[in-house]
mmCIF file with all atom_site columns, C-alpha atoms in Angstrom:
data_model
loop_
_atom_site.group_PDB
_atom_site.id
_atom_site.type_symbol
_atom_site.label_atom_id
_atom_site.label_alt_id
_atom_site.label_comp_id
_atom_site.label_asym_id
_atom_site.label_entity_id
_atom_site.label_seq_id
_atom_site.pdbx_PDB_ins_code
_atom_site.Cartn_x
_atom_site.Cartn_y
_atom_site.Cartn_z
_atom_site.occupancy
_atom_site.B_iso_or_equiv
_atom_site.pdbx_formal_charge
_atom_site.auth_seq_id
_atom_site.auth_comp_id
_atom_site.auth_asym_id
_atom_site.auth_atom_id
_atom_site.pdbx_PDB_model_num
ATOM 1  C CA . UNK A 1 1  ? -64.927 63.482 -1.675 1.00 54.00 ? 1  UNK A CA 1
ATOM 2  C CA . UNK A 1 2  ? -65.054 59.755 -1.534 1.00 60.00 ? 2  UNK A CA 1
ATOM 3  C CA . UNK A 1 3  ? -65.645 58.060 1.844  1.00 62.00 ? 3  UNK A CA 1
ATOM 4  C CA . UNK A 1 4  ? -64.169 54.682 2.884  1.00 65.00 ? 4  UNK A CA 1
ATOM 5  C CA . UNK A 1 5  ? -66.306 51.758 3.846  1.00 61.00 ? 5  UNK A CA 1
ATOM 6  C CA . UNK A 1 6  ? -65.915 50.479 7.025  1.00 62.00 ? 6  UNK A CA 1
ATOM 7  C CA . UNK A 1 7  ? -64.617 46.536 7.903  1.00 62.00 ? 7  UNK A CA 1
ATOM 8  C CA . UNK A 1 8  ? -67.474 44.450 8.659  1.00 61.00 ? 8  UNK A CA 1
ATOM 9  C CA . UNK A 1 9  ? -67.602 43.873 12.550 1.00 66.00 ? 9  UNK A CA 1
ATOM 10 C CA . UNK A 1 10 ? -69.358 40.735 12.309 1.00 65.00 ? 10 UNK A CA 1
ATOM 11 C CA . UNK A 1 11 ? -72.601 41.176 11.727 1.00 73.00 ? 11 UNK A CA 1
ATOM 12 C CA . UNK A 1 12 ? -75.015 38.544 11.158 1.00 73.00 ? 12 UNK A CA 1
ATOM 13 C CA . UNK A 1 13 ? -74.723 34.648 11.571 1.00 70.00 ? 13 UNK A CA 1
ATOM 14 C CA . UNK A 1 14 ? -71.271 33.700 11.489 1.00 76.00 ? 14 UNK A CA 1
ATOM 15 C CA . UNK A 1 15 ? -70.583 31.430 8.202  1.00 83.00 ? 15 UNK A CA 1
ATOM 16 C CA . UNK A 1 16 ? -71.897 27.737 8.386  1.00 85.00 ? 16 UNK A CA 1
ATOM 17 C CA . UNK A 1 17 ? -68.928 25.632 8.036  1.00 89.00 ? 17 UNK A CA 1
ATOM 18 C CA . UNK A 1 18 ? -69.937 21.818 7.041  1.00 94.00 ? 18 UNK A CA 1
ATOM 19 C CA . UNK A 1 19 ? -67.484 19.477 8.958  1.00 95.00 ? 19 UNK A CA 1
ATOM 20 C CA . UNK A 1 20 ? -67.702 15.804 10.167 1.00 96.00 ? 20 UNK A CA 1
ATOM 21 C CA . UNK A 1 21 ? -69.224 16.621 13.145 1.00 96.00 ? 21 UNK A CA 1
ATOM 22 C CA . UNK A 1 22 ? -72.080 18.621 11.400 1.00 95.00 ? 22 UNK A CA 1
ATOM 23 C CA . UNK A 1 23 ? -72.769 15.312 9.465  1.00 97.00 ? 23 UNK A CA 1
ATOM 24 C CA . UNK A 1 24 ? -73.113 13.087 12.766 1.00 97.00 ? 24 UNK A CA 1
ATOM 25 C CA . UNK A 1 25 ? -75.506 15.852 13.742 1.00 97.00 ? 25 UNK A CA 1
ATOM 26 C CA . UNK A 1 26 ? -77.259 16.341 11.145 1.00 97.00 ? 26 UNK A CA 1
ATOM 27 C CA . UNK A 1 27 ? -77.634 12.303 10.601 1.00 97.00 ? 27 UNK A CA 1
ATOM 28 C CA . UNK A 1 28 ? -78.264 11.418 14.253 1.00 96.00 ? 28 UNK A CA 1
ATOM 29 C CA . UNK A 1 29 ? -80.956 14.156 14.268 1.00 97.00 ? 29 UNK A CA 1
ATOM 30 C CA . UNK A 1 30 ? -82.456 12.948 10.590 1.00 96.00 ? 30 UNK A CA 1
ATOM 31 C CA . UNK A 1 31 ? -82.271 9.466  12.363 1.00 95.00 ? 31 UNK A CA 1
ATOM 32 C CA . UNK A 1 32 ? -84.491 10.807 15.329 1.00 94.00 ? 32 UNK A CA 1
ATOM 33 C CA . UNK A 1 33 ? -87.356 11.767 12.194 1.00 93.00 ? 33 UNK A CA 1
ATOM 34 C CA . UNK A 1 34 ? -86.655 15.324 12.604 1.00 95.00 ? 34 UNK A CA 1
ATOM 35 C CA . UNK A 1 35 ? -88.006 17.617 9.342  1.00 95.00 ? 35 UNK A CA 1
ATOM 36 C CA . UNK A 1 36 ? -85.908 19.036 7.285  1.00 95.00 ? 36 UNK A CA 1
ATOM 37 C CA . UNK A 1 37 ? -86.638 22.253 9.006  1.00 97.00 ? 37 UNK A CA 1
ATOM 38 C CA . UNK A 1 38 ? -86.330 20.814 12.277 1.00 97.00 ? 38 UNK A CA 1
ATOM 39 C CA . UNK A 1 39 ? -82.801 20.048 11.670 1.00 97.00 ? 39 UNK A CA 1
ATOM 40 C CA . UNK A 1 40 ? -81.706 23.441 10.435 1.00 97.00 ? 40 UNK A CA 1
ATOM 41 C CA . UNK A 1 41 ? -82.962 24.798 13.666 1.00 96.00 ? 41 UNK A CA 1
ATOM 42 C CA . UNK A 1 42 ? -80.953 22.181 15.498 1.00 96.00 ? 42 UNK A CA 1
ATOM 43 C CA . UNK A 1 43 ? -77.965 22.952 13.868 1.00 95.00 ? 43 UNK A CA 1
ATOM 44 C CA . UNK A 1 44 ? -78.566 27.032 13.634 1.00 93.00 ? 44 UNK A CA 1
ATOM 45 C CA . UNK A 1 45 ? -79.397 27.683 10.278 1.00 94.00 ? 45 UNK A CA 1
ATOM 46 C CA . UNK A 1 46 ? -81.747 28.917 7.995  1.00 94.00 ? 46 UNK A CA 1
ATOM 47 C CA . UNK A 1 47 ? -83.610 26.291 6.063  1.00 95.00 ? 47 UNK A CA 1
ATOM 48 C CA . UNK A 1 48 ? -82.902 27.444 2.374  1.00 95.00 ? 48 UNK A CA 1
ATOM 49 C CA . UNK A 1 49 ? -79.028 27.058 4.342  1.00 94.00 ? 49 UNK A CA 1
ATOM 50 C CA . UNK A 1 50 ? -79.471 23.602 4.823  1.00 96.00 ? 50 UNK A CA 1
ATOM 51 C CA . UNK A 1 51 ? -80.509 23.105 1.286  1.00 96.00 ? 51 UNK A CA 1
ATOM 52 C CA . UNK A 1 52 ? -77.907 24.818 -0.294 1.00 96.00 ? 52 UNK A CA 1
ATOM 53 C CA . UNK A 1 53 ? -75.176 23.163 1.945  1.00 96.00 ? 53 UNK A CA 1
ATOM 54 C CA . UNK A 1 54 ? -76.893 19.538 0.958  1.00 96.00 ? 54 UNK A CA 1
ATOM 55 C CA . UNK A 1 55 ? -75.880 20.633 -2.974 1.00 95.00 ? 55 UNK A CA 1
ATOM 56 C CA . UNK A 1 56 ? -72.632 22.143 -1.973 1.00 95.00 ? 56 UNK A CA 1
ATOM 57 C CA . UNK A 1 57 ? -71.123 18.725 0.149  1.00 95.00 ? 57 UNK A CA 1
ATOM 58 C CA . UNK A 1 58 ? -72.632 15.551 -0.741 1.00 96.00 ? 58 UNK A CA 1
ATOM 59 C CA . UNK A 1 59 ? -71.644 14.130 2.518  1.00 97.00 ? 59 UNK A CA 1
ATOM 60 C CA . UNK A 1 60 ? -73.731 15.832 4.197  1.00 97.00 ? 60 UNK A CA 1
ATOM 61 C CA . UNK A 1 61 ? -76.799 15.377 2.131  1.00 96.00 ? 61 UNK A CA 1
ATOM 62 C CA . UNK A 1 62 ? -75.908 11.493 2.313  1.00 97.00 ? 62 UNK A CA 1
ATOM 63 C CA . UNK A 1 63 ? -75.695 11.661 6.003  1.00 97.00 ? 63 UNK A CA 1
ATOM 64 C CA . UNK A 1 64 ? -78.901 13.171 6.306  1.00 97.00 ? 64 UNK A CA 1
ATOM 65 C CA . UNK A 1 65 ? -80.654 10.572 3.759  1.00 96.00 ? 65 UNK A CA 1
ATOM 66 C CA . UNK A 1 66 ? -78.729 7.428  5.842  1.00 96.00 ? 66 UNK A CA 1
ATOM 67 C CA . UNK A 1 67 ? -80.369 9.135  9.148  1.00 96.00 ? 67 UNK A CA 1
ATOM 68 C CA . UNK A 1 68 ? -83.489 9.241  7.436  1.00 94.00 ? 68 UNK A CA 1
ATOM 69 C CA . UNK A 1 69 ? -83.161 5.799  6.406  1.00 93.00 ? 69 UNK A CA 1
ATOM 70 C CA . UNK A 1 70 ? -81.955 4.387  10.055 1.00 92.00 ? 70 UNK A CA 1
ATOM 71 C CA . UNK A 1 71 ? -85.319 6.055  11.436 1.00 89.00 ? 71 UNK A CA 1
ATOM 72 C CA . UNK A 1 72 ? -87.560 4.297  9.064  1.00 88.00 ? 72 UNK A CA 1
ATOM 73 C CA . UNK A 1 73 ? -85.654 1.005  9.951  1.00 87.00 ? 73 UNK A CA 1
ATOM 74 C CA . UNK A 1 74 ? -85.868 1.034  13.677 1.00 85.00 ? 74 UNK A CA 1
ATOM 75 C CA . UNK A 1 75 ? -89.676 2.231  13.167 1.00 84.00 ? 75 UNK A CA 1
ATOM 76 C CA . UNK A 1 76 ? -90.424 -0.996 11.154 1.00 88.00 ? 76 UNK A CA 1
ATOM 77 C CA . UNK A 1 77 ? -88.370 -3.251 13.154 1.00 88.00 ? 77 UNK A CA 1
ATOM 78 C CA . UNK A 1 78 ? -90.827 -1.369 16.396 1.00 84.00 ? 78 UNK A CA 1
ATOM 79 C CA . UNK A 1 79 ? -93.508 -2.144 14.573 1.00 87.00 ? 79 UNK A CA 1
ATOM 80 C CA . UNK A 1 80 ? -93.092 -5.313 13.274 1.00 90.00 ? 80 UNK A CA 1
ATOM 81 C CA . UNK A 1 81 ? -92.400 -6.487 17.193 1.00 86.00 ? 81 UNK A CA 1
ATOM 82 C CA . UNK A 1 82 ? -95.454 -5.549 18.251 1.00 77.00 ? 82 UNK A CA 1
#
């Protein structure tokens, strides 16, 4: 007697889908000098997530590295006024 396996119902974290507005996220929040950690709990995901998703779409690892970069220039131009 074989038994049938059930349909998934949904369990778990629903699939992180990497889309334009995920980028503007993920750079505005890079921007702000969030972690890399920080961000995935921003956006809802698992850190080792965020990594693999920066591999899979190189958008959104570039978006993250220009936020990165547009924090460190607004710091410098801060401290350069003062």
């Amino acid at each position: 007697m074989t038994t049938k396996k059930k349909p998934s119902k949904g369990v778990g974290r629903p699939k992180f889908v990497v889309t334009k507005d995920m980028c503007v996220k993920a750079e505005r929040y890079a921007s702000q000098g969030l972690t890399q950690e920080q961000i995935a709990l921003a956006l809802g995901i698992g850190q080792s997530t965020l990594y693999d998703k920066q591999n899979e779409f190189v958008e959104f690892g570039e978006a993250i590295k220009r936020g990165k970069g547009k924090g460190k220039n607004i710091l410098t131009a801060k401290l350069e006024s003062a």
